[in-house]
Amino acid sequence: MKKGGSFFWGVILGTMAGLIVGIILAPRKEEKIKNILGKKTEELRDNLQEISKKIGKKVHKIKSDFEAKWKKNKIEKIDKVEDELGT
């Protein structure tokens, strides 16, 4: 009977101790996960900002090239009309 009773109390006390330790350690794990996710989120945000800057530079370059070609074409057309009119 003593062995059975000791086993019973050991299971009960072990379960309670396990629950208490689990409750104590749970917030720490959540904080670690939050820190890891926070760092990854910051890295992702930085990468997206860099990508958007690169895209912005390329769009600006394309726009500048288009404007330069437009002005050049416009000047050539004006020169052509002037030549045809003889002015």
XYZ file of C-alpha atoms in Angstrom:
87
model
C 0.000 0.000 0.000
C 2.804 2.414 0.749
C 4.316 2.024 -2.729
C 0.950 2.661 -4.383
C 0.309 5.715 -2.266
C 3.770 7.142 -2.924
C 3.282 6.624 -6.660
C -0.098 8.350 -6.522
C 1.284 11.369 -4.650
C 4.302 11.476 -6.980
C 2.061 11.647 -10.049
C -0.068 14.395 -8.530
C 2.907 16.469 -7.341
C 4.789 15.896 -10.630
C 1.793 17.030 -12.664
C 1.369 20.140 -10.552
C 5.085 20.931 -10.742
C 5.001 20.446 -14.519
C 2.059 22.800 -14.885
C 3.699 25.454 -12.707
C 6.999 25.253 -14.610
C 5.094 25.354 -17.917
C 3.210 28.462 -16.867
C 6.417 30.146 -15.712
C 8.332 29.345 -18.913
C 5.491 30.044 -21.383
C 5.761 33.875 -21.431
C 9.499 33.674 -22.052
C 8.962 31.524 -25.124
C 6.323 33.941 -26.393
C 8.684 36.871 -25.880
C 11.441 35.060 -27.774
C 9.045 34.298 -30.611
C 7.837 37.911 -30.633
C 11.439 39.163 -30.709
C 12.321 36.823 -33.569
C 9.198 37.809 -35.497
C 9.870 41.477 -34.786
C 13.396 41.226 -36.156
C 12.214 39.356 -39.237
C 9.465 41.933 -39.766
C 12.001 44.759 -39.552
C 14.301 42.984 -42.025
C 11.392 42.420 -44.391
C 10.323 46.062 -44.094
C 13.884 47.223 -44.831
C 14.144 44.904 -47.838
C 10.816 46.151 -49.197
C 11.942 49.758 -48.766
C 15.154 49.036 -50.666
C 13.207 47.328 -53.444
C 10.762 50.232 -53.661
C 13.671 52.698 -53.864
C 15.228 50.695 -56.704
C 11.906 50.540 -58.534
C 11.426 54.284 -58.000
C 14.860 55.019 -59.458
C 14.163 52.848 -62.514
C 10.751 54.473 -63.047
C 12.338 57.927 -62.761
C 15.029 56.953 -65.265
C 12.445 55.587 -67.722
C 10.384 58.755 -67.285
C 13.425 60.961 -67.882
C 14.381 58.975 -70.989
C 10.826 59.213 -72.299
C 10.712 62.973 -71.677
C 14.081 63.439 -73.388
C 12.915 61.455 -76.428
C 9.620 63.373 -76.451
C 11.398 66.749 -76.424
C 13.873 65.603 -79.069
C 11.073 64.288 -81.289
C 9.082 67.502 -80.770
C 12.080 69.663 -81.714
C 12.739 67.514 -84.787
C 9.098 67.887 -85.878
C 9.247 71.652 -85.355
C 12.472 71.805 -87.388
C 10.892 69.686 -90.124
C 7.819 71.956 -90.294
C 10.035 75.046 -90.388
C 12.072 73.511 -93.225
C 8.890 72.727 -95.159
C 7.545 76.232 -94.620
C 10.904 77.765 -95.421
C 11.188 79.854 -92.289
